[in-house]
mmCIF file of C-alpha atoms and ligand atoms in Angstrom:
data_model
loop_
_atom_site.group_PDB
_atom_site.id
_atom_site.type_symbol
_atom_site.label_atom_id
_atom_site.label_comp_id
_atom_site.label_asym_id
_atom_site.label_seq_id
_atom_site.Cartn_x
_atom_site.Cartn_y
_atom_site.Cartn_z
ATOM 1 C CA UNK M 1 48.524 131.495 177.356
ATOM 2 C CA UNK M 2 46.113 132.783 180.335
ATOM 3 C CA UNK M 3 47.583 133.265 183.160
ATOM 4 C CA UNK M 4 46.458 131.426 186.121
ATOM 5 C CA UNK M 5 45.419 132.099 189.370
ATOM 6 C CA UNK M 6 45.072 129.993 192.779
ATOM 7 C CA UNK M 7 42.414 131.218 194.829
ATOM 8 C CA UNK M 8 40.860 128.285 196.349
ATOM 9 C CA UNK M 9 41.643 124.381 195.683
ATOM 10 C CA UNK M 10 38.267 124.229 193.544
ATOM 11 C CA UNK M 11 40.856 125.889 190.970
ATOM 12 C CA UNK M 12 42.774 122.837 190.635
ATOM 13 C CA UNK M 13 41.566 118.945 189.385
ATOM 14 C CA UNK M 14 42.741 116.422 190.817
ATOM 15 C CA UNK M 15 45.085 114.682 188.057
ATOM 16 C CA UNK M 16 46.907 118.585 188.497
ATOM 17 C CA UNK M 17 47.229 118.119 192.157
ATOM 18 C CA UNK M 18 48.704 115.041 192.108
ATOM 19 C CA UNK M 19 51.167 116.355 189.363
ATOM 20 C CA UNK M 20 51.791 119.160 191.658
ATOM 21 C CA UNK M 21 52.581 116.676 194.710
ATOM 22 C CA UNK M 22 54.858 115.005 192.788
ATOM 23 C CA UNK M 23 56.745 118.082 192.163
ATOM 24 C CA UNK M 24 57.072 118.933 195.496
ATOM 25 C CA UNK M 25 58.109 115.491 196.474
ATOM 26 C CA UNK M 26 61.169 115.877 193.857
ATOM 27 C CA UNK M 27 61.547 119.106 195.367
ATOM 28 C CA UNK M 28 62.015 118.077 198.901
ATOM 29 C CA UNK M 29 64.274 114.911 197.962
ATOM 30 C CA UNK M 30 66.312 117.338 196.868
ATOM 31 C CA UNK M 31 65.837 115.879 193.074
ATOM 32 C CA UNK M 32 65.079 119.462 191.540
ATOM 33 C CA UNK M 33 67.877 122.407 190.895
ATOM 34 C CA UNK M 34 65.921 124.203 188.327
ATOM 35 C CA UNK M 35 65.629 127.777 188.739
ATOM 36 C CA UNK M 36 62.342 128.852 186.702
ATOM 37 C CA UNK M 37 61.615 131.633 189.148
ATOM 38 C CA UNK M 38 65.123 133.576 187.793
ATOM 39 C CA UNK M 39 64.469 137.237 187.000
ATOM 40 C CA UNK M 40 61.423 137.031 188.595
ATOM 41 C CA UNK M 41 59.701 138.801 191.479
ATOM 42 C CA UNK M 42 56.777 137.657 193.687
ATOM 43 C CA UNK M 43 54.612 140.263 195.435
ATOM 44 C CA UNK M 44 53.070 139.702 198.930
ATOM 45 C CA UNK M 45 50.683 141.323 200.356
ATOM 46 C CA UNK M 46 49.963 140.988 204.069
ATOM 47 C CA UNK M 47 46.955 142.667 206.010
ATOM 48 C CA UNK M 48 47.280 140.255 208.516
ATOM 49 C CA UNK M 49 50.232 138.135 210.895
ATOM 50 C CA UNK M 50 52.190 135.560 209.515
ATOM 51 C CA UNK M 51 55.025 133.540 210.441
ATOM 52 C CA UNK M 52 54.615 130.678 207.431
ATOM 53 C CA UNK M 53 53.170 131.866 204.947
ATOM 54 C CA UNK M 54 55.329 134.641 204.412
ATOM 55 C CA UNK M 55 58.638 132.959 205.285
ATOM 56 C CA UNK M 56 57.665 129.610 203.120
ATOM 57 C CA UNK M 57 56.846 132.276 199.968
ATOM 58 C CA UNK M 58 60.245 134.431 200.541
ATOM 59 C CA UNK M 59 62.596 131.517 200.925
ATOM 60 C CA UNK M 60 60.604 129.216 197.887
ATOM 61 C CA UNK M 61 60.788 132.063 195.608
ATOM 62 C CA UNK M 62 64.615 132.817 196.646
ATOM 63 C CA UNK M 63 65.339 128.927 195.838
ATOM 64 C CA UNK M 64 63.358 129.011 193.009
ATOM 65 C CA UNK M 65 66.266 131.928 191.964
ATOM 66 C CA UNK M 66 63.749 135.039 192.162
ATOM 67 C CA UNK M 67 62.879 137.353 194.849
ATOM 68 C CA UNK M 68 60.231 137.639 196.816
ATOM 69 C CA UNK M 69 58.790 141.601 198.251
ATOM 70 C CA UNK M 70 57.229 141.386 201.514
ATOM 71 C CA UNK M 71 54.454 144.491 201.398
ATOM 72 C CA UNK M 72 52.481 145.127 204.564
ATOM 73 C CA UNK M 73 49.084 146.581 203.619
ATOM 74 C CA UNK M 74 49.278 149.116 206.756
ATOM 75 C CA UNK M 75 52.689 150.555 204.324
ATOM 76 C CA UNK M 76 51.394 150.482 200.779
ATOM 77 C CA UNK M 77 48.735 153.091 199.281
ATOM 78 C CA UNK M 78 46.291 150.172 199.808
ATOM 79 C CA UNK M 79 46.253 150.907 203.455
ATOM 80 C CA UNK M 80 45.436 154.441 202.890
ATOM 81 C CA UNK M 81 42.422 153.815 200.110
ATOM 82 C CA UNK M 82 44.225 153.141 197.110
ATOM 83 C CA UNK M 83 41.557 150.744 194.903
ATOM 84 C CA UNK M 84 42.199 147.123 194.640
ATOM 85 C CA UNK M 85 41.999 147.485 190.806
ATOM 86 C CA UNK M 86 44.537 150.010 190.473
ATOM 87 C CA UNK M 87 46.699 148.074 192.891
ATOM 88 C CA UNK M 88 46.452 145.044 190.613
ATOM 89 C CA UNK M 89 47.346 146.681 187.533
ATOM 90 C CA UNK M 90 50.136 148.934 188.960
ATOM 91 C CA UNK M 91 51.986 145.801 190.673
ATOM 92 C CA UNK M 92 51.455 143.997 187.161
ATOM 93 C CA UNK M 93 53.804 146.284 185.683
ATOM 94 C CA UNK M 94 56.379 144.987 187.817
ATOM 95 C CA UNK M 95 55.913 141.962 189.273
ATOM 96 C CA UNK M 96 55.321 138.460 188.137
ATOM 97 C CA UNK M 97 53.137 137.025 190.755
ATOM 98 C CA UNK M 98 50.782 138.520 193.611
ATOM 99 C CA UNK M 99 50.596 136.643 196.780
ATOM 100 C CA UNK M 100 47.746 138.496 199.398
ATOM 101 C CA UNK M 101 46.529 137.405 202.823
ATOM 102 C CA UNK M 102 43.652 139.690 203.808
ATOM 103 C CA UNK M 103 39.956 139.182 205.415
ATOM 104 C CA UNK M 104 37.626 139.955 202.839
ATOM 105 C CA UNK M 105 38.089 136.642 200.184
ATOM 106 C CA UNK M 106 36.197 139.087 197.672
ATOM 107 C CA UNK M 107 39.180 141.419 198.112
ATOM 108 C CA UNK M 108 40.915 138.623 196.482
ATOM 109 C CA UNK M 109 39.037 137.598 193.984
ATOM 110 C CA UNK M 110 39.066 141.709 192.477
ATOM 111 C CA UNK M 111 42.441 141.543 192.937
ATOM 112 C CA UNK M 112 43.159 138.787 190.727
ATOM 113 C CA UNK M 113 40.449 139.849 187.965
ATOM 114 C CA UNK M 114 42.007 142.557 187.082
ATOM 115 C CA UNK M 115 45.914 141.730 187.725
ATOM 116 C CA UNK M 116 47.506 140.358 184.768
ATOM 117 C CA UNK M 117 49.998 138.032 186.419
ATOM 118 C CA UNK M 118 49.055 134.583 188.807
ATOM 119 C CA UNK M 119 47.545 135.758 192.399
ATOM 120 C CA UNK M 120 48.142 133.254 195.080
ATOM 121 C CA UNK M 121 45.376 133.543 198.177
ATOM 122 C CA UNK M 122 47.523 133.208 201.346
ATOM 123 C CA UNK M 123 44.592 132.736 203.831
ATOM 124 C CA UNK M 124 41.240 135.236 203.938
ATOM 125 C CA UNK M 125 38.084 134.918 206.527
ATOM 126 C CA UNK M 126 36.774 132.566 203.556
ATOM 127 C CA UNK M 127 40.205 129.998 203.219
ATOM 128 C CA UNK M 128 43.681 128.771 203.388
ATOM 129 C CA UNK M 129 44.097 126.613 200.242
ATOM 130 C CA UNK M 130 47.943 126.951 200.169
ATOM 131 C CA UNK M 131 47.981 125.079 203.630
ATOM 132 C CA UNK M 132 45.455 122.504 203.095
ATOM 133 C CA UNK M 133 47.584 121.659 199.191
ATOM 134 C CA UNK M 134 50.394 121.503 202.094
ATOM 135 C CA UNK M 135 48.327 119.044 204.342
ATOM 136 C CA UNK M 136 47.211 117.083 201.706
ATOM 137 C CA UNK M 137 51.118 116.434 201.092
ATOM 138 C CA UNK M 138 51.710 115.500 204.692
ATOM 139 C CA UNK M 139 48.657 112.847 204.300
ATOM 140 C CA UNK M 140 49.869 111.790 201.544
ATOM 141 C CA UNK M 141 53.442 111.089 202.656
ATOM 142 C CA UNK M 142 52.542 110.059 206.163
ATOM 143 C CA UNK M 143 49.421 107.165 204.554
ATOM 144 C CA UNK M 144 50.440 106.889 201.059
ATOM 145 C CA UNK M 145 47.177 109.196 199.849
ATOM 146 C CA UNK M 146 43.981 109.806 200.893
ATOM 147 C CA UNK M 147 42.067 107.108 198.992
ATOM 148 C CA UNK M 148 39.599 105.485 200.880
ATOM 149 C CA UNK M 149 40.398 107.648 203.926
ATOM 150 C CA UNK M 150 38.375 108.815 206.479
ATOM 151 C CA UNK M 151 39.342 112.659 207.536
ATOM 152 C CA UNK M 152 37.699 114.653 210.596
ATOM 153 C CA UNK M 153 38.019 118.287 211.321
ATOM 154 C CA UNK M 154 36.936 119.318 215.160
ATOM 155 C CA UNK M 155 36.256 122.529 215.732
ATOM 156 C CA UNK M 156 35.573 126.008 214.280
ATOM 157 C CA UNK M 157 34.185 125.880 211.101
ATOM 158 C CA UNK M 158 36.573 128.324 209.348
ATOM 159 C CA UNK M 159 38.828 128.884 206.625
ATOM 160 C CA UNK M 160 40.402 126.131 206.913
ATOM 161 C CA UNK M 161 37.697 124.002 207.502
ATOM 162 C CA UNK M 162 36.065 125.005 204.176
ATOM 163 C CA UNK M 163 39.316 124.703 202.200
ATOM 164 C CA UNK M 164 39.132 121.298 203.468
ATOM 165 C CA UNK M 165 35.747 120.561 201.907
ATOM 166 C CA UNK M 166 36.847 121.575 198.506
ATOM 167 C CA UNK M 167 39.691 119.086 198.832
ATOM 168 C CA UNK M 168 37.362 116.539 199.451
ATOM 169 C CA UNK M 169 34.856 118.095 196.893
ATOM 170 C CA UNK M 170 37.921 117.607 194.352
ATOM 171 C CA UNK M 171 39.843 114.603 195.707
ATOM 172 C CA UNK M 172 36.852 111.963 196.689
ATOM 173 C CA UNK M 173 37.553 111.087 200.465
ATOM 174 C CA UNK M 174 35.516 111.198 203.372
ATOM 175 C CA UNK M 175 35.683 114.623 205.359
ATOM 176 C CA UNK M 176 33.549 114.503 208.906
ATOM 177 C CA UNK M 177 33.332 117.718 210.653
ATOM 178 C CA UNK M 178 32.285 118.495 214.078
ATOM 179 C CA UNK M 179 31.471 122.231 215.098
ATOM 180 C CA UNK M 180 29.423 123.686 217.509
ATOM 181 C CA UNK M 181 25.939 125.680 216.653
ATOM 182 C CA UNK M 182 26.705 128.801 215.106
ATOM 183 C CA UNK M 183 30.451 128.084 214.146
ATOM 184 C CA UNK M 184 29.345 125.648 210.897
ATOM 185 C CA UNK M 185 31.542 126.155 207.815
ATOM 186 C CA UNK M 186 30.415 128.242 204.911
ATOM 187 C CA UNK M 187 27.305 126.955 203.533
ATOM 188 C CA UNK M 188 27.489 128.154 199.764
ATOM 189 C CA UNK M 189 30.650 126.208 200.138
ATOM 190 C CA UNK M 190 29.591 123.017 202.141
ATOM 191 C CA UNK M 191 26.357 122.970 199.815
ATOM 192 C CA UNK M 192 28.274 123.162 196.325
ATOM 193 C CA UNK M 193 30.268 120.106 197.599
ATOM 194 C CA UNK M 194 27.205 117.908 198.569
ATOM 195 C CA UNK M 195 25.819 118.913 195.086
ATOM 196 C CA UNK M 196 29.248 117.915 193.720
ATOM 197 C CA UNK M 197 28.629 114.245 195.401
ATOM 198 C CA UNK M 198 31.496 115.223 198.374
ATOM 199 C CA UNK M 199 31.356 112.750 200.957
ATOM 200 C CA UNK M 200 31.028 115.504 203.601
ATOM 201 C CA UNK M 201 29.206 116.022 207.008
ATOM 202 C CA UNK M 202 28.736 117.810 210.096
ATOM 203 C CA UNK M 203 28.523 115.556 213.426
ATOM 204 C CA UNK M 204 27.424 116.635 216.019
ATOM 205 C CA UNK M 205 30.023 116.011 218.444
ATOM 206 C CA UNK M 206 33.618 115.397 217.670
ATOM 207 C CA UNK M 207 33.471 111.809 219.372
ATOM 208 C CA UNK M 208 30.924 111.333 216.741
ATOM 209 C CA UNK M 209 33.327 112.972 213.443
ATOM 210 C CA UNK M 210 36.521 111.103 215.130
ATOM 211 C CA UNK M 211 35.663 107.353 215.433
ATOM 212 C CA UNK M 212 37.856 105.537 213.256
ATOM 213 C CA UNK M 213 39.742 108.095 211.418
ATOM 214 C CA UNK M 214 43.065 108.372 209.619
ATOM 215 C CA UNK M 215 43.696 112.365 210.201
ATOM 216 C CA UNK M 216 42.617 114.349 213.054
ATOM 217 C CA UNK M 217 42.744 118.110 212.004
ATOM 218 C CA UNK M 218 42.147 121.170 214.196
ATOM 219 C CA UNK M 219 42.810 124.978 214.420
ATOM 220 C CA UNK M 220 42.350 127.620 216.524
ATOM 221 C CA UNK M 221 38.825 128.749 217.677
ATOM 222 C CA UNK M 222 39.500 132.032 217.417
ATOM 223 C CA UNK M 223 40.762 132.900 214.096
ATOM 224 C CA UNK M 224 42.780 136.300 213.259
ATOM 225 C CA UNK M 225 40.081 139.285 213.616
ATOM 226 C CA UNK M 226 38.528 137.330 215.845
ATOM 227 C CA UNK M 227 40.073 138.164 218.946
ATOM 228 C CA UNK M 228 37.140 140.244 220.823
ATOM 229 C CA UNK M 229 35.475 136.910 220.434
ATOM 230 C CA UNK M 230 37.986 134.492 222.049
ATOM 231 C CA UNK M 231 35.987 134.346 225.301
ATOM 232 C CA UNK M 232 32.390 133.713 223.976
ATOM 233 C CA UNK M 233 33.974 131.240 221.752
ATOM 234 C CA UNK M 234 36.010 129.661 224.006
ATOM 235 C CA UNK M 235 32.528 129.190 226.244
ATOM 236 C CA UNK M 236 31.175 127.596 222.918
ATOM 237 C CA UNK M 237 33.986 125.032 222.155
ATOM 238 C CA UNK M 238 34.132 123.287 225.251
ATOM 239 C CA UNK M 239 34.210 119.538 224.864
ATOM 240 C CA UNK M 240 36.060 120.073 221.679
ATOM 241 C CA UNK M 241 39.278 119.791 222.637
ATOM 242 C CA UNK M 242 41.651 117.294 220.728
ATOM 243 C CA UNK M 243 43.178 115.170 223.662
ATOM 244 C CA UNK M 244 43.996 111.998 224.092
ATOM 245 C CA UNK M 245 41.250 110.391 224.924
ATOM 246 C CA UNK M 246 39.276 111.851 222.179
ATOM 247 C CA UNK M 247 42.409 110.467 219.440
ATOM 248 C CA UNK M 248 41.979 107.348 221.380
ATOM 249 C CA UNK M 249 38.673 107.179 219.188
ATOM 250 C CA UNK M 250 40.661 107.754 215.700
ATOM 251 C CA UNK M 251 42.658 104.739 213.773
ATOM 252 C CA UNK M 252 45.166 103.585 216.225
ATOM 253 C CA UNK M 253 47.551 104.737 212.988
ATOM 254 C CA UNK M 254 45.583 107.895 212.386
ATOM 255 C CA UNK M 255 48.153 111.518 212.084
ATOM 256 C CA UNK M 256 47.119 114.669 213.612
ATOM 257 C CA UNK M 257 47.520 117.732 211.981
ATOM 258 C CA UNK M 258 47.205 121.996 212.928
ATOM 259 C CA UNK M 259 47.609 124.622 210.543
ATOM 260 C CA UNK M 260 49.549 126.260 213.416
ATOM 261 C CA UNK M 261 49.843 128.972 215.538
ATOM 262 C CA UNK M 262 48.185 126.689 217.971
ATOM 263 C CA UNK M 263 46.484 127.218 221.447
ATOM 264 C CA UNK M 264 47.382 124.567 223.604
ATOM 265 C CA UNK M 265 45.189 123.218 225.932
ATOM 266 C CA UNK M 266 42.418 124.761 223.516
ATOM 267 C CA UNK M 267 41.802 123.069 220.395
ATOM 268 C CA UNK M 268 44.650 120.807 221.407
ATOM 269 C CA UNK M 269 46.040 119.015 224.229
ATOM 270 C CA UNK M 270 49.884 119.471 224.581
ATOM 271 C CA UNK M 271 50.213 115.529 224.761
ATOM 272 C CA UNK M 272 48.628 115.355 221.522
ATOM 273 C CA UNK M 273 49.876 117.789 219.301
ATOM 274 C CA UNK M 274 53.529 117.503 220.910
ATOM 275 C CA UNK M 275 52.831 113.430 221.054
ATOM 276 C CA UNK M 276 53.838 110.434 218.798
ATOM 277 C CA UNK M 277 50.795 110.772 216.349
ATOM 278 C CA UNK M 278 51.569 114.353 215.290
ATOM 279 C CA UNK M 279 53.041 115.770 211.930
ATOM 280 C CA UNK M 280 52.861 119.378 212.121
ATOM 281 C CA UNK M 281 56.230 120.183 211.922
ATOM 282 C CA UNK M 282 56.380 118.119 208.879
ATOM 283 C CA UNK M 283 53.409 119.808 207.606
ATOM 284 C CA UNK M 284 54.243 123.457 208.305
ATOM 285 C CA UNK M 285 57.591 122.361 206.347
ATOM 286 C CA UNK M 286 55.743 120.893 203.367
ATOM 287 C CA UNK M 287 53.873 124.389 203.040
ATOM 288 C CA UNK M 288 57.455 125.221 201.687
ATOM 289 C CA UNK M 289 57.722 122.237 199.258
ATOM 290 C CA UNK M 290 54.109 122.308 197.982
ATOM 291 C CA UNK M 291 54.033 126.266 197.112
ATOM 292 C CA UNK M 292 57.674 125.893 195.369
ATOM 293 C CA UNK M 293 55.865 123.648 193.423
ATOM 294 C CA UNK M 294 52.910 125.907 193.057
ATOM 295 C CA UNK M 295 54.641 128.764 192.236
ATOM 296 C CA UNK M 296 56.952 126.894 189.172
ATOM 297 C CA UNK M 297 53.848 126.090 188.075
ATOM 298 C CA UNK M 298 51.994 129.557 188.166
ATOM 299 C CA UNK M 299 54.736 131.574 187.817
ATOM 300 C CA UNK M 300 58.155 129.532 186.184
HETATM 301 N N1 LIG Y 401 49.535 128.205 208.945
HETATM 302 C C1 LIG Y 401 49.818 129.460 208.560
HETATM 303 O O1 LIG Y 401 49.323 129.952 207.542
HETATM 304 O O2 LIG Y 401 50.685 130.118 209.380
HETATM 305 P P1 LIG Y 401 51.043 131.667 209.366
HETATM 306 O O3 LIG Y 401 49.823 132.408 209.838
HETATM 307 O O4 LIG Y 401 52.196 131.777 210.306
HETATM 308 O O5 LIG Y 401 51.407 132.065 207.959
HETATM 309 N N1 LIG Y 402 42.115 129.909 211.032
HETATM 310 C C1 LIG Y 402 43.366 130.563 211.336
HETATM 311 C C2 LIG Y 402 44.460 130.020 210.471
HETATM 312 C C3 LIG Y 402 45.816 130.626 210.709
HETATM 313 C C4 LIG Y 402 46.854 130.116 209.758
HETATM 314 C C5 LIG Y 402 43.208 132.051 211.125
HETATM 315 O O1 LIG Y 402 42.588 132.445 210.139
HETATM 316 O O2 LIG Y 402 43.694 132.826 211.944
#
């Protein structure tokens, strides 16, 4: 059998997400004591920060009964020149799975053609599909699913933000974003989901994106490698602020959610992401659950 890869959520259907969630829902009752991942070794690959991503991978694969090798790009020949392609096939040798989190998503995608075991993207400039699988989950458990749901992202139009549209590209519900000029999501990617009959758009102003809602979802406006830009971009988001008077707009019922690391009193007022209607802490947990289940799949 092919091996498989998860690069972005396009790579999945729908009927093998929800087999997927229902995985990780056995796996966080507790209902699952298999060990597929025994004898087996996960490689990560960081060129940027992380706090979840890597500890979610290292602790899944370790309960999974394998092992998990952080590698810092800065410390492996890949730092210092070594090609992607020679990368791919050396670590193939010895590892079972690749999990990278770098800028350039094209980085990722050579990577993966020419490894010979699963690679896992774990965030690039482009997207963050392992998080949005995990808030998928957390929508899921939190309103039952995501049929007939209304979904608005406020803010930068980034990597999350376009993992988002393949979701609803893939999964059918109604995604309203609201960015500034100049900060819209990826258009190949926005444009491939319209032509796919998404139900996505781009409002003009969050009030606009928010009314009615089930799931408020923001992230920083300043993504990593971003920095130098913080201030001109900080300039360019005002107004879009989650608070609550804007979540007074959403379903009285509606979640929010944040990738995290968040800014507060940036993208998100401290009464709102620290408030009643917020599940991040569930949802940075489920990124644990959901790759488990990802990585049985891929890799057990
Ligand atoms: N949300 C997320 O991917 O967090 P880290 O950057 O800490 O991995
Ligand atoms: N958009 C953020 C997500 C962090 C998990 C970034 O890329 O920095």
């Amino acid at each position: 059998m092919s091996k498989r890869d998860f690069l972005a959520i396009t790579d999945l259907t729908r009927d093998e997400i929800l087999r997927l969630f229902d995985l990780s829902g056995r796996m966080k009752a507790g209902a699952y004591r298999e060990t597929p991942l025994a004898g087996k070794t996960l490689a990560m690959i960081f060129a940027k920060s992380s706090t979840r991503t890597r500890v979610s991978f290292e602790v899944g694969t370790y309960q999974l009964g394998g092992q998990a090798l952080f590698l810092s790009s800065r410390d492996i020949q890949i730092g210092r020149g070594e090609p992607i392609p020679d990368t791919a096939r050396v670590l193939s040798r010895y590892v079972d799975g690749i999990m990278i989190r770098t800028f350039d998503h094209g980085e990722v995608e050579q990577l993966a053609r020419h490894a010979t075991v699963p690679v896992i993207n774990g965030l690039t400039d482009l997207s963050h599909p392992c998080q949005v699988l995990a808030d998928l989950f957390t929508v899921r458990e939190a309103l039952g699913g995501w049929e007939g749901k209304r979904i608005a992202w406020v803010g930068d139009g980034n990597n999350m933000a376009n993992s988002w549209i393949e979701a609803a590209e893939v999964l059918g519900f109604e995604l309203r974003l609201a960015c500034p000029e100049g900060y819209e999501p990826n258009r190949r990617i926005f444009d491939r989901a319209k032509a796919a009959g998404a139900c996505v758009s781009i409002a003009e102003v969050p009030e606009e994106a928010i009314e009615g809602v089930q799931v408020v979802n923001t992230d920083v406006w300043a993504s990593m490698g971003q920095e130098e830009e913080a201030e001109a971009r900080r300039n360019a988001f005002r107004g879009y602020t989650v608070d609550a008077e804007l979540m007074k707009l959403a379903d009285p019922k509606a979640i929010f959610l944040h990738c995290l690391p968040a800014h507060r009193g940036e993208e998100v007022a401290t009464e709102v992401i620290d408030g009643p209607q917020s599940r991040v802490w569930d949802e940075a947990e489920n990124r644990l659950h959901v790759q488990k289940a990802l990585l049985a799949t891929l890799m057990g």
